[in-house]
mmCIF file of C-alpha atoms in Angstrom:
data_model
loop_
_atom_site.group_PDB
_atom_site.id
_atom_site.type_symbol
_atom_site.label_atom_id
_atom_site.label_comp_id
_atom_site.label_asym_id
_atom_site.label_seq_id
_atom_site.Cartn_x
_atom_site.Cartn_y
_atom_site.Cartn_z
ATOM 1 C CA MET A 20 -20.732 -3.434 -4.113
ATOM 2 C CA ALA A 21 -18.274 -1.125 -2.411
ATOM 3 C CA ARG A 22 -18.251 2.384 -3.823
ATOM 4 C CA LYS A 23 -15.255 4.535 -4.527
ATOM 5 C CA PRO A 24 -14.652 7.144 -1.784
ATOM 6 C CA THR A 25 -15.304 10.721 -2.777
ATOM 7 C CA ASP A 26 -13.052 13.727 -2.214
ATOM 8 C CA ALA A 27 -15.054 14.474 0.901
ATOM 9 C CA ASP A 28 -14.327 11.010 2.231
ATOM 10 C CA LEU A 29 -10.568 11.260 2.056
ATOM 11 C CA SER A 30 -8.055 14.049 1.980
ATOM 12 C CA ALA A 31 -6.820 15.459 -1.302
ATOM 13 C CA SER A 32 -4.862 12.867 -3.223
ATOM 14 C CA PRO A 33 -1.137 13.098 -2.571
ATOM 15 C CA ALA A 34 1.347 12.262 -5.257
ATOM 16 C CA GLY A 35 0.910 8.577 -5.907
ATOM 17 C CA PRO A 36 3.944 6.697 -4.654
ATOM 18 C CA ALA A 37 5.887 4.664 -7.125
ATOM 19 C CA GLY A 38 5.943 0.983 -6.389
ATOM 20 C CA SER A 39 2.399 1.028 -4.967
ATOM 21 C CA THR A 40 -0.748 0.525 -6.996
ATOM 22 C CA GLY A 41 -0.562 3.872 -8.780
ATOM 23 C CA PHE A 42 1.678 6.568 -10.170
ATOM 24 C CA ALA A 43 1.854 10.315 -9.707
ATOM 25 C CA ASN A 44 -0.295 12.406 -12.062
ATOM 26 C CA ALA A 45 -1.680 9.219 -13.636
ATOM 27 C CA GLU A 46 1.732 8.625 -15.190
ATOM 28 C CA ALA A 47 2.147 5.290 -16.886
ATOM 29 C CA PRO A 48 4.608 2.702 -15.600
ATOM 30 C CA GLY A 49 8.091 3.675 -16.674
ATOM 31 C CA GLY A 50 7.359 7.389 -16.428
ATOM 32 C CA SER A 51 9.676 9.924 -14.858
ATOM 33 C CA ALA A 52 8.036 9.840 -11.394
ATOM 34 C CA GLN A 53 8.523 6.088 -11.091
ATOM 35 C CA LEU A 54 12.035 6.341 -12.489
ATOM 36 C CA LEU A 55 13.090 8.972 -9.940
ATOM 37 C CA ASP A 56 11.587 7.043 -7.024
ATOM 38 C CA GLU A 57 13.364 3.851 -8.078
ATOM 39 C CA LEU A 58 16.665 5.691 -8.461
ATOM 40 C CA ASP A 59 16.180 7.312 -5.053
ATOM 41 C CA ALA A 60 15.553 3.919 -3.436
ATOM 42 C CA LEU A 61 18.579 2.452 -5.230
ATOM 43 C CA ARG A 62 20.800 5.319 -4.088
ATOM 44 C CA ARG A 63 19.785 4.780 -0.454
ATOM 45 C CA ALA A 64 20.375 1.041 -0.713
ATOM 46 C CA LEU A 65 23.824 1.517 -2.268
ATOM 47 C CA ALA A 66 24.762 4.132 0.328
ATOM 48 C CA GLU A 67 23.799 1.745 3.148
ATOM 49 C CA GLU A 68 25.774 -1.058 1.488
ATOM 50 C CA ALA A 69 28.817 1.188 1.118
ATOM 51 C CA ALA A 70 28.569 2.185 4.788
ATOM 52 C CA ARG A 71 28.413 -1.455 5.862
ATOM 53 C CA ASN A 72 31.428 -2.339 3.723
ATOM 54 C CA ALA A 73 33.371 0.611 5.120
ATOM 55 C CA SER A 74 32.668 -0.499 8.696
ATOM 56 C CA HIS A 75 33.865 -4.040 7.927
ATOM 57 C CA ALA A 76 37.014 -2.898 6.098
ATOM 58 C CA PRO A 77 37.854 0.639 7.293
ATOM 59 C CA ASP A 78 41.311 0.594 5.670
ATOM 60 C CA MET A 79 40.001 -0.138 2.184
ATOM 61 C CA PRO A 80 40.637 2.724 -0.273
ATOM 62 C CA ASP A 81 37.596 4.521 -1.646
ATOM 63 C CA ASP A 82 38.641 3.818 -5.230
ATOM 64 C CA LYS A 83 38.387 0.165 -6.144
ATOM 65 C CA PRO A 84 41.109 -1.315 -8.335
ATOM 66 C CA ALA A 85 40.419 -1.215 -12.065
ATOM 67 C CA ASP A 86 40.272 -4.997 -12.248
ATOM 68 C CA GLY A 87 37.895 -5.274 -9.291
ATOM 69 C CA PRO A 88 34.204 -6.207 -9.378
ATOM 70 C CA LEU A 89 32.076 -4.223 -11.825
ATOM 71 C CA LEU A 90 28.322 -4.451 -12.274
ATOM 72 C CA ALA A 91 25.972 -2.753 -14.737
ATOM 73 C CA VAL A 92 22.324 -2.500 -13.655
ATOM 74 C CA ALA A 93 19.685 -2.269 -16.405
ATOM 75 C CA ARG A 94 16.011 -1.276 -16.321
ATOM 76 C CA LEU A 95 13.695 -0.762 -19.303
ATOM 77 C CA PHE A 96 11.469 2.330 -19.198
ATOM 78 C CA PRO A 97 8.798 2.212 -21.925
ATOM 79 C CA GLY A 98 7.805 5.681 -23.121
ATOM 80 C CA MET A 99 10.997 7.335 -21.873
ATOM 81 C CA THR A 100 12.751 9.331 -24.586
ATOM 82 C CA ARG A 101 16.398 10.338 -24.744
ATOM 83 C CA GLN A 102 15.408 14.011 -24.481
ATOM 84 C CA ARG A 103 13.382 13.435 -21.310
ATOM 85 C CA TRP A 104 16.170 11.337 -19.819
ATOM 86 C CA LEU A 105 18.790 14.025 -20.491
ATOM 87 C CA ALA A 106 16.561 16.638 -18.839
ATOM 88 C CA LEU A 107 16.007 14.427 -15.783
ATOM 89 C CA ALA A 108 19.690 13.566 -15.544
ATOM 90 C CA GLU A 109 20.608 17.236 -15.610
ATOM 91 C CA GLU A 110 17.982 18.261 -13.066
ATOM 92 C CA HIS A 111 18.542 15.432 -10.577
ATOM 93 C CA GLY A 112 22.272 14.786 -10.878
ATOM 94 C CA LEU A 113 22.082 11.482 -12.722
ATOM 95 C CA ARG A 114 25.017 12.078 -15.050
ATOM 96 C CA GLN A 115 26.767 8.869 -14.004
ATOM 97 C CA TRP A 116 23.869 6.854 -15.395
ATOM 98 C CA PHE A 117 23.918 6.033 -19.081
ATOM 99 C CA ALA A 118 20.956 5.467 -21.371
ATOM 100 C CA ILE A 119 20.793 3.440 -24.588
ATOM 101 C CA ASP A 120 18.071 3.900 -27.200
ATOM 102 C CA LEU A 121 16.439 0.652 -28.305
ATOM 103 C CA ASP A 122 14.466 0.032 -31.472
ATOM 104 C CA LYS A 123 12.126 -2.802 -32.406
ATOM 105 C CA SER A 124 14.943 -4.922 -33.746
ATOM 106 C CA THR A 125 16.968 -4.783 -30.520
ATOM 107 C CA ASN A 126 14.463 -4.547 -27.678
ATOM 108 C CA PHE A 127 12.349 -7.673 -28.183
ATOM 109 C CA ASN A 128 14.556 -10.046 -26.201
ATOM 110 C CA LEU A 129 15.132 -7.449 -23.493
ATOM 111 C CA ARG A 130 11.372 -6.901 -23.135
ATOM 112 C CA GLU A 131 10.785 -10.626 -22.842
ATOM 113 C CA LEU A 132 13.534 -10.893 -20.234
ATOM 114 C CA GLN A 133 12.129 -7.998 -18.209
ATOM 115 C CA LYS A 134 8.632 -9.482 -18.374
ATOM 116 C CA ALA A 135 9.969 -12.757 -16.979
ATOM 117 C CA VAL A 136 11.729 -10.885 -14.169
ATOM 118 C CA GLU A 137 8.570 -8.900 -13.388
ATOM 119 C CA ASP A 138 6.458 -12.073 -13.336
ATOM 120 C CA LEU A 139 8.859 -13.718 -10.891
ATOM 121 C CA ALA A 140 8.909 -10.594 -8.730
ATOM 122 C CA HIS A 141 5.095 -10.516 -8.711
ATOM 123 C CA GLN A 142 4.925 -14.145 -7.610
ATOM 124 C CA ARG A 143 7.442 -13.434 -4.848
ATOM 125 C CA ASP A 144 5.615 -10.344 -3.556
ATOM 126 C CA HIS A 145 1.937 -11.306 -3.924
ATOM 127 C CA ASP A 146 -0.478 -13.713 -2.324
ATOM 128 C CA PRO A 147 -1.500 -16.322 -4.937
ATOM 129 C CA LEU A 148 -5.091 -16.642 -3.676
ATOM 130 C CA THR A 149 -6.134 -12.985 -3.544
ATOM 131 C CA GLY A 150 -3.548 -11.278 -5.749
ATOM 132 C CA LEU A 151 -2.821 -8.777 -2.970
ATOM 133 C CA MET A 152 0.671 -8.005 -1.686
ATOM 134 C CA ASN A 153 2.153 -10.366 0.881
ATOM 135 C CA ARG A 154 3.604 -9.282 4.220
ATOM 136 C CA ARG A 155 7.185 -8.830 3.027
ATOM 137 C CA ALA A 156 6.263 -6.627 0.073
ATOM 138 C CA PHE A 157 3.794 -4.658 2.185
ATOM 139 C CA LEU A 158 6.361 -3.869 4.877
ATOM 140 C CA ARG A 159 8.749 -2.692 2.201
ATOM 141 C CA GLN A 160 6.075 -0.347 0.857
ATOM 142 C CA VAL A 161 5.260 0.949 4.345
ATOM 143 C CA GLU A 162 8.911 1.841 4.951
ATOM 144 C CA LEU A 163 9.020 3.796 1.674
ATOM 145 C CA GLU A 164 5.860 5.707 2.570
ATOM 146 C CA LEU A 165 7.150 6.454 6.066
ATOM 147 C CA GLN A 166 10.240 8.009 4.511
ATOM 148 C CA ARG A 167 7.930 10.317 2.536
ATOM 149 C CA VAL A 168 6.086 11.205 5.722
ATOM 150 C CA HIS A 169 9.297 12.069 7.561
ATOM 151 C CA ARG A 170 10.671 14.098 4.652
ATOM 152 C CA GLY A 171 7.532 16.008 3.739
ATOM 153 C CA GLY A 172 5.603 16.315 7.001
ATOM 154 C CA ALA A 173 2.632 14.408 5.601
ATOM 155 C CA GLU A 174 0.666 11.687 7.347
ATOM 156 C CA LEU A 175 -0.536 8.166 6.721
ATOM 157 C CA CYS A 176 -2.605 5.487 8.374
ATOM 158 C CA LEU A 177 -2.243 1.729 8.524
ATOM 159 C CA ALA A 178 -5.271 -0.465 9.148
ATOM 160 C CA MET A 179 -5.246 -4.113 10.164
ATOM 161 C CA LEU A 180 -8.388 -6.143 9.409
ATOM 162 C CA ASP A 181 -9.289 -9.611 10.636
ATOM 163 C CA LEU A 182 -12.371 -11.554 9.476
ATOM 164 C CA ASP A 183 -14.576 -12.397 12.449
ATOM 165 C CA ASP A 184 -15.119 -16.079 13.275
ATOM 166 C CA PHE A 185 -13.546 -17.153 10.006
ATOM 167 C CA LYS A 186 -12.737 -20.617 11.370
ATOM 168 C CA ARG A 187 -16.481 -21.242 11.547
ATOM 169 C CA VAL A 188 -16.751 -20.555 7.802
ATOM 170 C CA ASN A 189 -14.073 -23.143 6.990
ATOM 171 C CA ASP A 190 -15.427 -25.682 9.481
ATOM 172 C CA THR A 191 -19.071 -25.295 8.436
ATOM 173 C CA TRP A 192 -18.928 -24.707 4.678
ATOM 174 C CA GLY A 193 -15.446 -25.907 3.739
ATOM 175 C CA HIS A 194 -12.154 -24.292 2.793
ATOM 176 C CA ALA A 195 -13.230 -23.752 -0.813
ATOM 177 C CA CYS A 196 -16.020 -21.518 0.481
ATOM 178 C CA GLY A 197 -13.541 -19.812 2.810
ATOM 179 C CA ASP A 198 -11.389 -19.027 -0.211
ATOM 180 C CA VAL A 199 -14.399 -17.386 -1.879
ATOM 181 C CA VAL A 200 -14.808 -15.135 1.161
ATOM 182 C CA LEU A 201 -11.101 -14.229 1.164
ATOM 183 C CA ARG A 202 -11.117 -13.357 -2.532
ATOM 184 C CA ARG A 203 -14.249 -11.267 -2.107
ATOM 185 C CA MET A 204 -12.673 -9.421 0.800
ATOM 186 C CA ALA A 205 -9.682 -8.637 -1.413
ATOM 187 C CA ASP A 206 -12.012 -7.357 -4.151
ATOM 188 C CA LEU A 207 -13.792 -5.076 -1.683
ATOM 189 C CA LEU A 208 -10.464 -3.662 -0.540
ATOM 190 C CA ARG A 209 -9.473 -2.917 -4.123
ATOM 191 C CA ASP A 210 -12.865 -1.371 -4.946
ATOM 192 C CA ALA A 211 -13.039 0.835 -1.863
ATOM 193 C CA THR A 212 -9.558 2.326 -1.975
ATOM 194 C CA ARG A 213 -7.670 4.861 -4.057
ATOM 195 C CA ALA A 214 -5.145 3.965 -6.743
ATOM 196 C CA TYR A 215 -2.159 4.671 -4.480
ATOM 197 C CA ASP A 216 -3.459 2.947 -1.350
ATOM 198 C CA VAL A 217 -1.872 -0.453 -0.741
ATOM 199 C CA ALA A 218 -3.732 -3.560 0.393
ATOM 200 C CA ALA A 219 -2.143 -6.849 1.445
ATOM 201 C CA ARG A 220 -2.998 -10.218 2.918
ATOM 202 C CA ILE A 221 -0.538 -11.013 5.697
ATOM 203 C CA GLY A 222 -2.170 -14.042 7.324
ATOM 204 C CA GLY A 223 -4.912 -16.608 6.913
ATOM 205 C CA GLU A 224 -7.824 -14.185 7.351
ATOM 206 C CA GLU A 225 -5.783 -11.089 8.153
ATOM 207 C CA PHE A 226 -5.473 -8.116 5.811
ATOM 208 C CA VAL A 227 -3.742 -4.747 6.043
ATOM 209 C CA LEU A 228 -4.342 -1.457 4.293
ATOM 210 C CA LEU A 229 -1.926 1.459 3.882
ATOM 211 C CA LEU A 230 -3.572 4.867 3.362
ATOM 212 C CA PRO A 231 -1.081 7.627 2.468
ATOM 213 C CA GLY A 232 -2.334 11.130 3.248
ATOM 214 C CA ALA A 233 -5.290 9.930 5.316
ATOM 215 C CA SER A 234 -5.920 11.042 8.906
ATOM 216 C CA PRO A 235 -7.130 8.492 11.503
ATOM 217 C CA MET A 236 -10.612 10.012 11.351
ATOM 218 C CA ARG A 237 -10.844 9.638 7.573
ATOM 219 C CA ALA A 238 -9.329 6.166 7.713
ATOM 220 C CA GLN A 239 -11.924 5.123 10.278
ATOM 221 C CA ALA A 240 -14.735 6.455 8.096
ATOM 222 C CA LEU A 241 -13.407 4.453 5.137
ATOM 223 C CA LEU A 242 -13.068 1.255 7.178
ATOM 224 C CA GLU A 243 -16.560 1.593 8.616
ATOM 225 C CA ARG A 244 -18.015 1.912 5.103
ATOM 226 C CA LEU A 245 -15.975 -1.092 4.012
ATOM 227 C CA LEU A 246 -17.266 -3.058 7.001
ATOM 228 C CA GLN A 247 -20.841 -2.253 6.039
ATOM 229 C CA ASP A 248 -20.152 -3.273 2.431
ATOM 230 C CA LEU A 249 -18.894 -6.665 3.605
ATOM 231 C CA ARG A 250 -21.811 -7.190 5.981
ATOM 232 C CA ASP A 251 -24.192 -6.519 3.092
ATOM 233 C CA GLU A 252 -22.624 -9.356 1.089
ATOM 234 C CA ALA A 253 -24.501 -12.677 1.064
ATOM 235 C CA PHE A 254 -22.360 -15.781 0.518
ATOM 236 C CA GLU A 255 -23.898 -19.043 -0.663
ATOM 237 C CA CYS A 256 -22.243 -22.387 0.005
ATOM 238 C CA ARG A 257 -23.768 -25.872 0.165
ATOM 239 C CA ASP A 258 -27.250 -24.444 -0.410
ATOM 240 C CA GLU A 259 -26.921 -22.170 2.600
ATOM 241 C CA THR A 260 -26.567 -18.397 2.834
ATOM 242 C CA PHE A 261 -24.417 -16.643 5.407
ATOM 243 C CA ARG A 262 -22.768 -13.277 6.067
ATOM 244 C CA VAL A 263 -19.421 -12.316 7.528
ATOM 245 C CA SER A 264 -17.847 -9.262 9.135
ATOM 246 C CA PHE A 265 -14.422 -8.049 10.145
ATOM 247 C CA SER A 266 -12.837 -6.153 13.001
ATOM 248 C CA ALA A 267 -10.193 -3.511 12.319
ATOM 249 C CA GLY A 268 -7.555 -1.479 14.108
ATOM 250 C CA ILE A 269 -5.965 1.715 12.820
ATOM 251 C CA ALA A 270 -2.644 3.388 13.639
ATOM 252 C CA GLY A 271 -1.314 6.606 12.182
ATOM 253 C CA CYS A 272 1.943 8.490 11.739
ATOM 254 C CA LYS A 273 2.327 12.188 11.002
ATOM 255 C CA GLY A 274 5.070 14.670 10.204
ATOM 256 C CA ALA A 275 8.350 14.446 12.036
ATOM 257 C CA THR A 276 7.174 11.590 14.276
ATOM 258 C CA VAL A 277 9.583 8.689 13.928
ATOM 259 C CA CYS A 278 7.626 5.562 13.011
ATOM 260 C CA ARG A 279 8.749 2.160 11.830
ATOM 261 C CA ALA A 280 6.694 -0.305 9.821
ATOM 262 C CA GLU A 281 6.682 -3.055 12.454
ATOM 263 C CA GLU A 282 5.819 -0.523 15.172
ATOM 264 C CA LEU A 283 2.902 0.769 13.116
ATOM 265 C CA LEU A 284 1.661 -2.796 12.585
ATOM 266 C CA ASP A 285 1.954 -3.489 16.304
ATOM 267 C CA ARG A 286 -0.112 -0.408 17.188
ATOM 268 C CA ALA A 287 -2.754 -1.320 14.609
ATOM 269 C CA ASP A 288 -2.807 -4.851 16.024
ATOM 270 C CA LYS A 289 -3.457 -3.479 19.526
ATOM 271 C CA ALA A 290 -6.390 -1.458 18.184
ATOM 272 C CA LEU A 291 -7.646 -4.575 16.389
ATOM 273 C CA TYR A 292 -7.528 -6.471 19.683
ATOM 274 C CA GLU A 293 -9.647 -3.737 21.268
ATOM 275 C CA ALA A 294 -12.163 -4.053 18.433
ATOM 276 C CA LYS A 295 -12.378 -7.825 18.926
ATOM 277 C CA ALA A 296 -12.652 -7.504 22.701
ATOM 278 C CA SER A 297 -15.471 -4.953 22.467
ATOM 279 C CA GLY A 298 -17.739 -7.181 20.422
ATOM 280 C CA LYS A 299 -16.222 -7.597 16.919
ATOM 281 C CA ALA A 300 -17.554 -6.077 13.671
ATOM 282 C CA ARG A 301 -16.167 -2.655 14.572
ATOM 283 C CA VAL A 302 -13.233 -0.319 13.967
ATOM 284 C CA ARG A 303 -10.911 1.080 16.619
ATOM 285 C CA VAL A 304 -8.095 3.667 16.382
ATOM 286 C CA HIS A 305 -4.903 3.345 18.411
ATOM 287 C CA ARG A 306 -4.136 6.646 20.116
ATOM 288 C CA LEU A 307 -0.665 7.615 21.243
ATOM 289 C CA PRO A 308 -0.366 8.785 24.878
ATOM 290 C CA GLY A 309 -1.400 12.423 25.231
ATOM 291 C CA VAL A 310 -3.326 12.495 21.943
ATOM 292 C CA PRO A 311 -7.036 13.052 22.618
ATOM 293 C CA ASP A 312 -9.671 10.993 20.859
ATOM 294 C CA TYR A 313 -12.389 12.671 18.845
ATOM 295 C CA ASP A 314 -16.121 12.375 19.373
ATOM 296 C CA ARG A 315 -17.822 11.245 16.149
ATOM 297 C CA SER A 316 -21.201 12.345 17.477
ATOM 298 C CA THR A 317 -20.133 15.981 17.116
ATOM 299 C CA MET A 318 -18.982 15.636 13.501
ATOM 300 C CA VAL A 319 -21.050 17.492 10.918
ATOM 301 C CA GLN A 320 -21.772 15.308 7.903
ATOM 302 C CA SER A 321 -21.268 16.615 4.359
ATOM 303 C CA ASP A 322 -25.019 16.918 3.603
ATOM 304 C CA GLU A 323 -25.536 18.808 6.856
ATOM 305 C CA LYS A 324 -22.705 21.181 5.920
ATOM 306 C CA GLN A 325 -24.400 21.871 2.595
ATOM 307 C CA PHE A 326 -27.619 22.802 4.370
ATOM 308 C CA LEU A 327 -25.855 24.964 6.970
ATOM 309 C CA PHE A 328 -23.870 26.976 4.439
ATOM 310 C CA SER A 329 -26.322 27.102 1.526
ATOM 311 C CA GLY A 330 -29.588 27.345 3.396
ATOM 312 C CA ASN A 331 -31.224 24.508 1.463
ATOM 313 C CA ASP A 332 -31.242 20.753 1.633
ATOM 314 C CA ASP A 333 -31.617 19.954 -2.076
#
């Protein structure tokens, strides 16, 4: 089974991004961190929409007529109190938003409606076989994380993984067995990553992994452990046992560097091609021109560091 990476494996956990698989400071869904991120995303979307409308009708007055279109947007936030909302509204300039307290007699139907909406959204954004995000939802998440990188000077890595010789699995043992391999690969991705990393299936046997706060070196170490975990798995189909592997490519973005989601995927895909061309079952990192590669043979492992600095190897 894949093990959870330790603090030494990956950089210190950044604030978990809302909309991914986790929330900042272990905050439950509907908490203030998620609320503020959703409002921030909504503000950007409305600003872009307003800019587009202004370009199409430059002579339109800023103030719409009183009898013009009017839309109220609702979102339930379990656990949010009026006092917390008022504090957030004051601190973040949300005074134009209104909040309504709901009690058990009034919120049942609204909860059922929101659950139905969330179920439909999950079906739209997730792969039905593995339960991972699909390509569209993943790209949306990458764009949000890239905005964090550009604003805060952080970094992230994107890895693209492709199962080696997967057609042979389907041709030899059948598609039902291939589905077992795909679901197991998804489980390994979930087990080996942090709560705020994002995994997705974007093709038949192609997966991607978004690692906020991780450097290319740390991302490569994680992917190499994941590769070994998969190679240690024994699959049994039609009274036969077989093993599979994957090849992976990694691309990173840091600080003020302008990156786009599709560009990052393209760079990771180039590194994946290099991994396939050099023999499969390996991980390669795409390096931008002028950025030197690192030599893993000179890296001091964590147990060696303990011996060097403590003087013992216990």
